[in-house]
XYZ file of C-alpha atoms in Angstrom:
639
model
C 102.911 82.872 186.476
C 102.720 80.346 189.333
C 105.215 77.725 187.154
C 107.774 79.383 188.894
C 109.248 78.908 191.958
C 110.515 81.585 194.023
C 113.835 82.200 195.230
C 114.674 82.777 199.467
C 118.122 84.074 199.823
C 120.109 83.961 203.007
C 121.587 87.058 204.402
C 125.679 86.780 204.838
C 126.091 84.850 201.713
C 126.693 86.918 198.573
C 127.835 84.237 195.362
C 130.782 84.910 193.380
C 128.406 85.566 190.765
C 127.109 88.678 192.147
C 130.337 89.780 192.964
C 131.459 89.152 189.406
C 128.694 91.052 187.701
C 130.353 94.874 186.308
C 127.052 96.268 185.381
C 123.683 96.024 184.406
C 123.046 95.757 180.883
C 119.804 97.155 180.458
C 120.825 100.262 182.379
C 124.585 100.457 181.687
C 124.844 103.491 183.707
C 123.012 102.856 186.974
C 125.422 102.731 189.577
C 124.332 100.054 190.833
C 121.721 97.741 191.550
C 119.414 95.250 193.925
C 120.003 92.205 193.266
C 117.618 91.063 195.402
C 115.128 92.093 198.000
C 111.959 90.154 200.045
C 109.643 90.679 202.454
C 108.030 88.353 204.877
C 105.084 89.242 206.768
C 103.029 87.821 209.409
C 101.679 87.216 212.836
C 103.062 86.330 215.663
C 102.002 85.909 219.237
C 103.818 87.329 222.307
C 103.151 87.034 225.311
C 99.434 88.061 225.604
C 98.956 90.161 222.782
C 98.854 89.673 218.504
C 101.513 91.082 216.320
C 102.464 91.634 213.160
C 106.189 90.884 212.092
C 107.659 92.126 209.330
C 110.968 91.065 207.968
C 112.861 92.590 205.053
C 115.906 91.650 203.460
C 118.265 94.028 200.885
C 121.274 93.107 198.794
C 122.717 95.228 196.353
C 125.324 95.699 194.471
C 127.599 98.969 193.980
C 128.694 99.819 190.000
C 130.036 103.277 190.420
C 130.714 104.138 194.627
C 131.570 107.548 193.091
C 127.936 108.228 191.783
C 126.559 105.957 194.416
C 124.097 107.761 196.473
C 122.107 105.155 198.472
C 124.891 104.201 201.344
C 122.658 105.384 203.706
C 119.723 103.721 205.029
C 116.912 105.462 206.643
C 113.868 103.256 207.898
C 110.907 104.713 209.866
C 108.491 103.300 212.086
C 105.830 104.398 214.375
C 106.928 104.761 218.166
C 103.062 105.782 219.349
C 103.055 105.311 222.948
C 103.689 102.858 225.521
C 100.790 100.413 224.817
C 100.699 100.984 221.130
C 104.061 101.150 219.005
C 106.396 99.447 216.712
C 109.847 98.193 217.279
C 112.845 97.956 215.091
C 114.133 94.635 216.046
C 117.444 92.389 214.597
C 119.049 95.007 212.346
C 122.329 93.845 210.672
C 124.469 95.620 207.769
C 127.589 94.301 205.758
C 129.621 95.798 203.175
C 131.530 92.830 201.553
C 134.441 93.281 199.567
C 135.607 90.087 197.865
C 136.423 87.861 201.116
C 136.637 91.265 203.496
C 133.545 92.363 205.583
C 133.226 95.742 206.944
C 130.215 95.505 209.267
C 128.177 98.038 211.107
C 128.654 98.199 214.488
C 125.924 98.363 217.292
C 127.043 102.125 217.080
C 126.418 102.805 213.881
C 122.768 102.758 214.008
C 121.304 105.670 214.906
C 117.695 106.463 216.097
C 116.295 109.830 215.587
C 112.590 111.248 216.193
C 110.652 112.759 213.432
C 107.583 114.466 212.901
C 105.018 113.693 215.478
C 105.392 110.105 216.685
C 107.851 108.598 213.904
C 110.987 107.363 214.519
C 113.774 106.444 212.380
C 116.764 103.920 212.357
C 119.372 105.169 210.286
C 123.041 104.278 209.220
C 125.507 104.201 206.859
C 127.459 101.268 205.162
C 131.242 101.676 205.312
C 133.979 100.898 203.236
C 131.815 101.203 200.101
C 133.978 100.889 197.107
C 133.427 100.032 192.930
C 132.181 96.055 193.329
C 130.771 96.088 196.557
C 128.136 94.284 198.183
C 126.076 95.855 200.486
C 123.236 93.767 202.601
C 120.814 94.933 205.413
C 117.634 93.230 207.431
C 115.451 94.457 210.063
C 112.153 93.112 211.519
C 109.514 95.471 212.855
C 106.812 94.226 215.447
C 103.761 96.003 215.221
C 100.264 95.812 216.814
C 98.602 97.753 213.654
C 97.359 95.229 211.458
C 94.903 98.207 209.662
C 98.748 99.441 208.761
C 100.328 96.693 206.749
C 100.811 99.141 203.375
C 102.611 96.395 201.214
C 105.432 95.960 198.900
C 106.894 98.314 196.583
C 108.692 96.328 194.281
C 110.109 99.311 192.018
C 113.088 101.655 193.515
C 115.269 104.552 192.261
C 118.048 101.646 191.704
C 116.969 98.649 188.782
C 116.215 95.373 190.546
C 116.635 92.062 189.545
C 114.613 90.061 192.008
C 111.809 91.015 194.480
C 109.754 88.691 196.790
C 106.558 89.485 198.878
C 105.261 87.039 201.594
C 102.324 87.562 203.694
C 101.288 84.372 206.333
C 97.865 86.193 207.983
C 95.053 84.491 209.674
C 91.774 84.202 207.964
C 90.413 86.933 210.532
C 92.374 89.660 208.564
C 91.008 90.474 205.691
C 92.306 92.923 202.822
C 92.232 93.675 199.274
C 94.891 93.535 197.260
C 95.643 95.684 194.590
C 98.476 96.172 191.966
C 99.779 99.204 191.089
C 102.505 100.289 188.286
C 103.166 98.977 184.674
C 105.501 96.080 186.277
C 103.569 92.280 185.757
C 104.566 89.613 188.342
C 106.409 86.943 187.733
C 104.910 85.123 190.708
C 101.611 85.394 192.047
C 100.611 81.709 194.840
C 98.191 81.826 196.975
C 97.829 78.956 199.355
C 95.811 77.931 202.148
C 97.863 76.705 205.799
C 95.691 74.997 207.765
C 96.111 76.166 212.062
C 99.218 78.403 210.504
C 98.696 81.035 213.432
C 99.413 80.518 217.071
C 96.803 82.521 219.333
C 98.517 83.379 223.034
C 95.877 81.051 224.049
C 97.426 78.109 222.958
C 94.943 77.488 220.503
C 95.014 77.912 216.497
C 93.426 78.956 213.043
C 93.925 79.144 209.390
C 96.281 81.284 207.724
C 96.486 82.421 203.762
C 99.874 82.762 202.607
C 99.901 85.125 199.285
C 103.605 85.222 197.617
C 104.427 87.082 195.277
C 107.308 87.764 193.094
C 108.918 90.996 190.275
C 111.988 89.894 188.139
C 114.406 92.799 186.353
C 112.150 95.956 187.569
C 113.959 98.965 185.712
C 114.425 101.890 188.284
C 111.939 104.439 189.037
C 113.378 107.945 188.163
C 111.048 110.809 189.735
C 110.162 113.502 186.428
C 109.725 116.872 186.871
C 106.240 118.483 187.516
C 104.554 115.048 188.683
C 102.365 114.089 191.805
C 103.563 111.026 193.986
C 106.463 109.136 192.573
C 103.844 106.149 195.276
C 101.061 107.014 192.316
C 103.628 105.457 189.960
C 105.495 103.001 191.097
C 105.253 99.282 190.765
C 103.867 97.964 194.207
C 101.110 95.912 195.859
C 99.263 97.520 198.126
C 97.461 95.773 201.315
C 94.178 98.028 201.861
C 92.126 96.466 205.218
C 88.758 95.497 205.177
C 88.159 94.009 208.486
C 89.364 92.362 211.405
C 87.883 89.629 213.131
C 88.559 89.043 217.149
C 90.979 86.627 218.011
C 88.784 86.161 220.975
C 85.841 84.297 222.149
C 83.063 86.282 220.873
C 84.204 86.540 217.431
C 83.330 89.986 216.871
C 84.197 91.729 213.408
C 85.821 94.983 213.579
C 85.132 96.343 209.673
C 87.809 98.883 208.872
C 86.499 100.020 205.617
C 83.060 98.940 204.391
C 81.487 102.337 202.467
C 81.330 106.075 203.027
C 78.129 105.930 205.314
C 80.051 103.993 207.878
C 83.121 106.037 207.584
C 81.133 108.939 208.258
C 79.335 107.699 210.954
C 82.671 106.935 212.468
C 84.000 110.226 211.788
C 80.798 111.857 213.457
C 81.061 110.009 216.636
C 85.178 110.132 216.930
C 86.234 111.742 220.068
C 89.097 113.094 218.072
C 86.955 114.170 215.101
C 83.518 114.661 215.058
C 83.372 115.853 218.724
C 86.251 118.704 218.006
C 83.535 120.153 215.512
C 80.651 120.668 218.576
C 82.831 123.367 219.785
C 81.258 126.527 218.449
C 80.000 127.788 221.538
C 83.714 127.949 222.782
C 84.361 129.980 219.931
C 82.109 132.330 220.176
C 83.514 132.934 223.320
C 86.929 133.647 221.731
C 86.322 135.161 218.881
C 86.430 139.272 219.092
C 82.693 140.510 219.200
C 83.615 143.639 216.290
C 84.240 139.788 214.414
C 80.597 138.685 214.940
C 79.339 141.494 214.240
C 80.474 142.047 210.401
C 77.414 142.121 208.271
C 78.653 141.112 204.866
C 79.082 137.132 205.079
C 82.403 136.901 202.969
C 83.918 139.965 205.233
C 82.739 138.469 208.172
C 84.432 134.917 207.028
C 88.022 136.765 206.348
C 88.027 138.548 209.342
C 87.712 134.863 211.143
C 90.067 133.080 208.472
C 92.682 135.822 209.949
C 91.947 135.073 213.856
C 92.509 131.809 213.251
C 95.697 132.448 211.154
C 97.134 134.922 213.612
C 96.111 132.775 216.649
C 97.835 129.898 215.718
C 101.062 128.542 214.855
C 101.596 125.077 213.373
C 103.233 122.174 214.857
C 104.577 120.862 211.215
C 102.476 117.738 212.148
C 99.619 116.918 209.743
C 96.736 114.641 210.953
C 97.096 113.070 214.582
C 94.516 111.430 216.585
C 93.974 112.535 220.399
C 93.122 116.451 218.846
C 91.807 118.827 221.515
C 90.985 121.957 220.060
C 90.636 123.445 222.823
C 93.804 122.555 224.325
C 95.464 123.921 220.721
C 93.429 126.943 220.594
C 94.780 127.831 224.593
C 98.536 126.768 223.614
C 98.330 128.795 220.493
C 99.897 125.454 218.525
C 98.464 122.914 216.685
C 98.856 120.590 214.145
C 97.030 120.676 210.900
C 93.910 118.942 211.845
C 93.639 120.992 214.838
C 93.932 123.860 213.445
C 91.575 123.796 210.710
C 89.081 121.662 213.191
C 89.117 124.818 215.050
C 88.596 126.992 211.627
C 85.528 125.296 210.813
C 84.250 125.713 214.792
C 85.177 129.659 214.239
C 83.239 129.575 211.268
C 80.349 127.923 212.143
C 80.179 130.405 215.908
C 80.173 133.466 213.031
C 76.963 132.623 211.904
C 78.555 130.758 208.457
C 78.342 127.038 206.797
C 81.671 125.512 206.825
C 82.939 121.610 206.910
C 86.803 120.033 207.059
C 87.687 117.923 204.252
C 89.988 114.982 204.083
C 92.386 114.532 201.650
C 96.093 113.542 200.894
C 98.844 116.031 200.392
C 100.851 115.726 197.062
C 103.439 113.886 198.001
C 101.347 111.426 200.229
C 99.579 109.612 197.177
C 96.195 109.963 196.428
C 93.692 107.925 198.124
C 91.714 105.412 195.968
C 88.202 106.250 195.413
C 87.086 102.689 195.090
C 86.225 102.326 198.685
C 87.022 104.703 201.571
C 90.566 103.688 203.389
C 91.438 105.743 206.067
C 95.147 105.398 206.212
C 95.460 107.041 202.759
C 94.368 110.530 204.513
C 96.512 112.187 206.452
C 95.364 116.020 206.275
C 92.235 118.501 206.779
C 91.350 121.654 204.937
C 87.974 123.770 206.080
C 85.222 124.307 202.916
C 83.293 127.180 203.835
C 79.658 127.488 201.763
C 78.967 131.052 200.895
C 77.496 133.031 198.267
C 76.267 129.683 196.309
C 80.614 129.004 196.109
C 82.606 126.812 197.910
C 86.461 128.278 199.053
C 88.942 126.002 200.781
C 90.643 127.386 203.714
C 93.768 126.326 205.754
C 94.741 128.504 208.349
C 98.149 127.056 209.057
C 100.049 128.980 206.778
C 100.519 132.624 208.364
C 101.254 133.678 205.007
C 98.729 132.695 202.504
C 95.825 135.557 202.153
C 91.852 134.074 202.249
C 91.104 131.186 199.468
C 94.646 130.283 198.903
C 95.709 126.825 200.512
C 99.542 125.593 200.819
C 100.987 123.838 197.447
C 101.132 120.882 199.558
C 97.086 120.497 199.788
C 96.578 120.964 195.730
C 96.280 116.527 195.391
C 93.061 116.377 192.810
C 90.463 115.843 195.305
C 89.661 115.974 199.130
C 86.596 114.556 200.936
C 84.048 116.801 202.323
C 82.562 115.266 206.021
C 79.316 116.324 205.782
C 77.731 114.790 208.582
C 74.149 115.921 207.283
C 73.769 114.839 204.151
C 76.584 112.499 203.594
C 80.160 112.859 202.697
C 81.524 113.596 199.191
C 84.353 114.169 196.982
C 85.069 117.914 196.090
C 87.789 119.065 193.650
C 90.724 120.438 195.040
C 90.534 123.675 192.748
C 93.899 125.781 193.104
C 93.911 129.466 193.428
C 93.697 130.982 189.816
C 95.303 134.820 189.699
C 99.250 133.382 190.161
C 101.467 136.189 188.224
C 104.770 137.519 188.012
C 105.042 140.504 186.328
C 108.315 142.738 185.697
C 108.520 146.480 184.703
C 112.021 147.429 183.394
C 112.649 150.787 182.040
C 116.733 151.042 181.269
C 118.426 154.100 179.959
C 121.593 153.947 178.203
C 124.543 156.387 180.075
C 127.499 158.155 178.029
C 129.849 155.337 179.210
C 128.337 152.461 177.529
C 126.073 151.157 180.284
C 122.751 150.863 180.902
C 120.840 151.869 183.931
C 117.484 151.898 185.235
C 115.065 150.730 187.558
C 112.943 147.619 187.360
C 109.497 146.972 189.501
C 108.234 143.986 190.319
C 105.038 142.289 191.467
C 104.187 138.774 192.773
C 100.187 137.519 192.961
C 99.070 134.346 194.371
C 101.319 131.432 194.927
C 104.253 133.395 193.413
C 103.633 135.277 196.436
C 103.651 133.172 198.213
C 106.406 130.967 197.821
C 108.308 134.311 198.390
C 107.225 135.232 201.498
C 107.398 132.063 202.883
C 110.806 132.380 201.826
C 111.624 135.436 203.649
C 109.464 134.057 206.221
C 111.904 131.893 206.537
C 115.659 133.421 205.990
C 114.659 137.245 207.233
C 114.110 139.948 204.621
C 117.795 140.758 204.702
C 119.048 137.785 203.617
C 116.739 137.192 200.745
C 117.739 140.576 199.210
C 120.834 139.604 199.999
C 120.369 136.492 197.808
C 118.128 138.447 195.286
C 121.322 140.875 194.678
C 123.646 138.146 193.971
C 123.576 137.903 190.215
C 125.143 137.192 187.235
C 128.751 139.157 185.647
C 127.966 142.423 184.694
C 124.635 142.942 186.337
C 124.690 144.705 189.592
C 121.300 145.548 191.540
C 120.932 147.783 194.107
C 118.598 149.949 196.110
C 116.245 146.896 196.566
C 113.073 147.341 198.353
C 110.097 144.839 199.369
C 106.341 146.853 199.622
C 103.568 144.797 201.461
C 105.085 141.876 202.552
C 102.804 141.857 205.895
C 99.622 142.822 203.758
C 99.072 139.472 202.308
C 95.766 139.832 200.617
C 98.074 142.681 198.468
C 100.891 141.798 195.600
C 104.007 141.635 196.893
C 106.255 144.211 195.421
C 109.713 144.204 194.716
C 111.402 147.322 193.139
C 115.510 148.125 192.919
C 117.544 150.161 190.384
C 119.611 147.742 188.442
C 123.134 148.453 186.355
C 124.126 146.611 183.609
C 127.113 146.180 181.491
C 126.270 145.019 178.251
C 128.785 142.507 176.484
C 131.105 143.653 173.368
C 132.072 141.339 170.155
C 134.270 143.577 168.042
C 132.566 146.648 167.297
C 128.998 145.239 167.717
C 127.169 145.430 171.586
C 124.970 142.901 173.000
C 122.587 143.167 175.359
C 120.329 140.448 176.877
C 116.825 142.043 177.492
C 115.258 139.932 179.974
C 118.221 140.709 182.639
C 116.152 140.049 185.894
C 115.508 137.052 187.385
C 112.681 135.365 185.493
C 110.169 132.745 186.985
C 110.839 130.855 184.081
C 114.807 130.057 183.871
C 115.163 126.671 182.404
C 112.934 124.040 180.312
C 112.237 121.540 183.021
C 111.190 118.746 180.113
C 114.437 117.613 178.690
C 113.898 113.893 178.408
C 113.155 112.664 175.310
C 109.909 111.295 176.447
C 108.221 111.032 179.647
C 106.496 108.386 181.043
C 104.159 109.731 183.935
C 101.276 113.025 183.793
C 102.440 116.598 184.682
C 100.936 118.478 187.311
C 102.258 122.117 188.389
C 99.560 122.239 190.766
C 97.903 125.939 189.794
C 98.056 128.056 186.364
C 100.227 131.218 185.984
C 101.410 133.613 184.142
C 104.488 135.932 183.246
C 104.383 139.147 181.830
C 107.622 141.232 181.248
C 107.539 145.278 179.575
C 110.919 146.304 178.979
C 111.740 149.963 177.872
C 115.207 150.850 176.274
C 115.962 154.429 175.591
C 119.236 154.057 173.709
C 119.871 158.256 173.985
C 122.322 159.069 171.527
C 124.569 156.646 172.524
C 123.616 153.187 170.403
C 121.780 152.177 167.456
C 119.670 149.129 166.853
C 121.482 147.195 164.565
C 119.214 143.618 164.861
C 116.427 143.162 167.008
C 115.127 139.193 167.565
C 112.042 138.323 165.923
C 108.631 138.419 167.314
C 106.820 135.282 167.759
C 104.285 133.578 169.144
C 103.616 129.752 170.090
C 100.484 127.798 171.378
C 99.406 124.776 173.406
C 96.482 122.630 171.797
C 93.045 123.478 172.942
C 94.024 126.687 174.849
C 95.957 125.186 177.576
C 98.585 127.848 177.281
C 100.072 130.344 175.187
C 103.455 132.685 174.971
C 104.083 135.697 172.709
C 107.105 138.110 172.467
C 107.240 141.739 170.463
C 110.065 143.768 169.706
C 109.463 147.436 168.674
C 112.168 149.638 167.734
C 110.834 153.549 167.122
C 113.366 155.894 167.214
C 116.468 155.890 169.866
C 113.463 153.608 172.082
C 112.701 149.720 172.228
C 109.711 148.439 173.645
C 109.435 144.897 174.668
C 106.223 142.637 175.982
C 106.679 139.312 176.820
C 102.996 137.373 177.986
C 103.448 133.666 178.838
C 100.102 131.834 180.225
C 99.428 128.590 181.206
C 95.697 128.271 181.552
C 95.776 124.410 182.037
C 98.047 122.688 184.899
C 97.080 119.027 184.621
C 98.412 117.545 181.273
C 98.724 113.290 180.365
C 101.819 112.337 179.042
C 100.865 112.407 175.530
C 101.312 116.028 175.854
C 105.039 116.432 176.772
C 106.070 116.441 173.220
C 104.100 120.300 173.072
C 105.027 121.086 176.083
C 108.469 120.509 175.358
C 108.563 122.392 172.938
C 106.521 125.205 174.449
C 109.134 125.602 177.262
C 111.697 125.270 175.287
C 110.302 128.165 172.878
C 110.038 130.271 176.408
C 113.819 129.571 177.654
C 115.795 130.267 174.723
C 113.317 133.960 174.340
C 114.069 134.939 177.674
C 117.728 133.903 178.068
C 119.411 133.217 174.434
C 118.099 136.182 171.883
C 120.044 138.992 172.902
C 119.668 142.662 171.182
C 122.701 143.449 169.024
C 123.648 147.117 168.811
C 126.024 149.124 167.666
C 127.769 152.239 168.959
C 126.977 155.715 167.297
């Protein structure tokens, strides 16, 4: 692995080579492809302060422009404030075509603010045809060594080279782990004696670690997983501690163990002293509140202050959190708002602590020591009734005990200042069902009518009236009446969409035209929208666990009266299938008595974490699910 030497390509200078090569042969139809990438890191001195520089480099090369979807480049950094931010520094971009170069001009970078204090430099290549070669480099300066992440060396795109550098004095320390199934082709590490130049003139050691990937296939995101950054080949730079640059020679220790992290935690202006606010609470809390005997009533009644007081800021964790200031502006961001749950709590006479953890598409933070940039949200535990429930107050529309989809990431840390921190399974809420009652009538001209009521429970619920949250109640029956030829609903209605710890109802009289082959009739029973509308496995094997984050279920009863006007002439067989060891199971009957056909469909999954060994059943399990619900019609026949 270290026979090797590695390869440092110049940016400008593209070899007729590259610009030869028509596709990639072991992915014939990517359209396109790095053909190389690197990253240098390390630290610099300016004027009086430290910084870290980080340099990256991009070359790739376009197959099929048509199918081509990476021409735009978005790069974030962290603005912060005056005394403590990034900067995006030295950013060039060429498309080359053959001898002609289509650059972007000063122009054609854009910087736009994000969520809380990110910022991002974005632009797009021009010109970007079948053959082309597209190159980009930026350097950001940053003063947060703690913040170095790493290298992914995997991408949605294949890649044929990929080269990490890091030059950092010996007073930065960090471990260095490899994650993904990708080896390295290069792995040096090297000692360079006075490599870093302090602003006082004087010097010390640095360790340069290189490392190098060769012909990394691309990364394609499957359905139903956590974190594609679980997954994907990269080295990640976790920080262990930081020795002073100056005199003294202190050591700052950024992660040591749990005891220390909770100690810090405890005694953290922005943490630990937001949770010593529960006689400001009790202030502000409603006094018919406090005075709820039962303990669980007593703890919804506060969940829904809290709810109804605030309203979120979209912004997740953030440092300089004054609950105080949030709970008076009526606006918060995640951490101060469930910060201010636990006070509220804790000022109605109940046990409560916030938990740290990682939302789903954040990663999940490695349990093999504690490092604090892997969190980057906080939930409240409340302790009652020997159970634990996890509470978020930020969404306006989940009812007590259910917490957003985002939050359900394995595990979360509870900050128990008492008796010591601890992990605590991030348990999803169980009763999530969609259940349909159709009762259709045929009519004299050859139709069917009827009415069809629906209910929604728990994150089915949910999603839906965050939804209308979201569009207004008249647009999503708009888009809930927009269906397919020869189905036309009407009528619709929407019962307790503002009582959230209720169902949520949805009941309209539907019309359907039923489809004619010659003399025979067919009608497709499950004609309303089902949660369940297409297999999402359809790979023929999958490489990475599924997660749907909770269980449900879906239960359909469908009643036909055929009157006197048709007569059963084939009904689809009844069936059922299971997953191994109980994780799930779907049945369908069919009963024809008389002029009537009765119809129960029950689909549970009981399990919602499943390894990869088990897409083959579940394959087949959803695939047994679609084709009931949408390709085994009834066939009838006139009388």
């Amino acid at each position: 692995m270290n026979a090797q030497k590695p390869r440092f390509e110049r940016f400008g200078k593209p070899t007729q080579e590259e610009f030869a090569l028509k596709k990639y042969e072991p992915e014939p139809d990517s359209p396109g492809i790095i053909l190389y990438e690197s990253g240098n890191y390390y630290v610099k001195s300016v004027g009086l302060g430290i910084y870290l520089v980080k340099e990256i480099y991009r070359k790739i090369k376009v197959f099929d422009a048509k199918k081509f979807d990476y021409s735009t480049v978005e790069i974030s950094y962290y603005e912060g404030n005056s005394w403590s931010k990034e900067e995006i520094l030295e950013y060039e971009a060429i498309t080359h075509n053959g001898t002609e170069q289509s650059v972007v001009s000063e122009s054609g970078f854009f910087k736009t603010q994000e969520t809380g204090s990110i910022k991002t430099l974005k632009f797009t290549f021009p010109n970007v045809q079948d053959g082309s070669i597209l190159e980009y480099k930026y350097t950001i300066l940053s003063p947060f060594f703690y913040y170095l992440n790493g290298w992914e060396f995997q991408h949605e795109l294949p890649t044929i080279y990929s080269l990490f550098q890091t030059i950092l004095p010996v007073n930065l320390k960090y471990n260095r782990i490899l994650y993904g199934d990708q080896e390295l082709a290069i792995k040096n590490l090297s000692l360079k004696e006075k490599g870093c130049l302090l602003p006082d003139k004087s010097k010390v050691d640095s360790e340069v670690h290189l490392y190098a990937m060769e012909n990394i296939p691309s990364f394609t995101e499957e359905n139903y997983m956590l974190a594609k950054k679980n997954y994907v080949s990269k080295l990640v730079y976790e920080p262990l501690s930081f020795r002073s640059f100056q005199i003294d020679w202190r050591e700052q220790v950024f992660t040591r163990n749990w005891k220390d992290v909770d100690k810090r935690f405890e005694n953290d202006d922005d943490f630990g002293e937001q949770l010593n606010q529960n006689n400001y609470f009790r202030r502000k809390i409603p006094n018919d509140i406090l005075k709820i005997e039962n303990d669980l009533d007593r703890a919804k009644a506060v969940y829904k202050f809290i709810q109804e007081e605030y309203t979120w800021n979209k912004r997740f964790f953030n440092y300089e959190i004054k609950v105080k200031d949030a709970f008076k502006d009526k606006l918060g961001s995640v951490a101060a708002i469930n910060l201010s749950l636990v006070n509220a709590l804790e000022a109605a006479r109940l046990n409560a602590m916030p938990v740290l953890l990682s939302i789903r598409n954040n990663g999940l933070p490695t349990e093999l020591y504690p490092v604090l940039s892997n969190f980057n949200y906080v939930l409240a535990v409340l302790m009652i009734n020997d159970e634990k429930i996890l509470l978020d107050g930020t969404d306006k529309q989940a009812p007590f005990g259910l917490i957003p989809f985002r939050a359900l990431n394995v595990q979360g840390r509870v900050m128990d200042f008492s008796k010591g921190s601890y992990w605590m399974p991030i348990e999803p809420f169980k009763q999530n069902i969609d259940y349909v009652n159709s009762q259709i009538t045929a009519q004299t001209d050859g139709n069917f009518t009827g009415k069809v009521n629906q209910a929604g429970y728990g994150y089915i619920a949910l999603k839906k009236r965050n939804t209308i949250d979201e569009e207004s109640l008249q647009e999503y029956i708009k888009t809930q009446q927009k269906d397919k030829a020869g189905i036309e609903i009407e009528d619709y209605q929407v019962e307790g969409l503002y009582v959230i710890e209720n169902p949520l109802k949805e009941n309209y009289t539907i019309s359907i035209e039923p489809e004619t082959v010659g003399d025979k009739v067919i009608l497709y029973p499950f004609f309303n929208k089902t949660y369940i509308s297409e297999n999402p496995f359809k790979m023929k094997e999958r490489s990475y666990p599924m997660d749907f984050g909770f269980p449900f279920s879906n239960t359909y009863l469908i009643s036909i009266d055929l009157g006197e006007v048709y007569e059963v002439e084939q009904l689809p067989k009844s069936r059922s299938i299971k997953l191994p060891n109980d994780d799930g199971e779907c049945s369908v009957t069919y009963v024809a008595e008389g002029s009537k056909i009765n119809i129960r469909f029950n689909m549970k999954l009981n399990a919602f974490r499943f390894p990869n060994d088990a897409y083959a059943s579940l394959k087949e399990f959803f695939g047994t699910i679609v084709t009931t619900l949408k390709n085994e019609p009834i066939t009838l026949k006139k009388i």
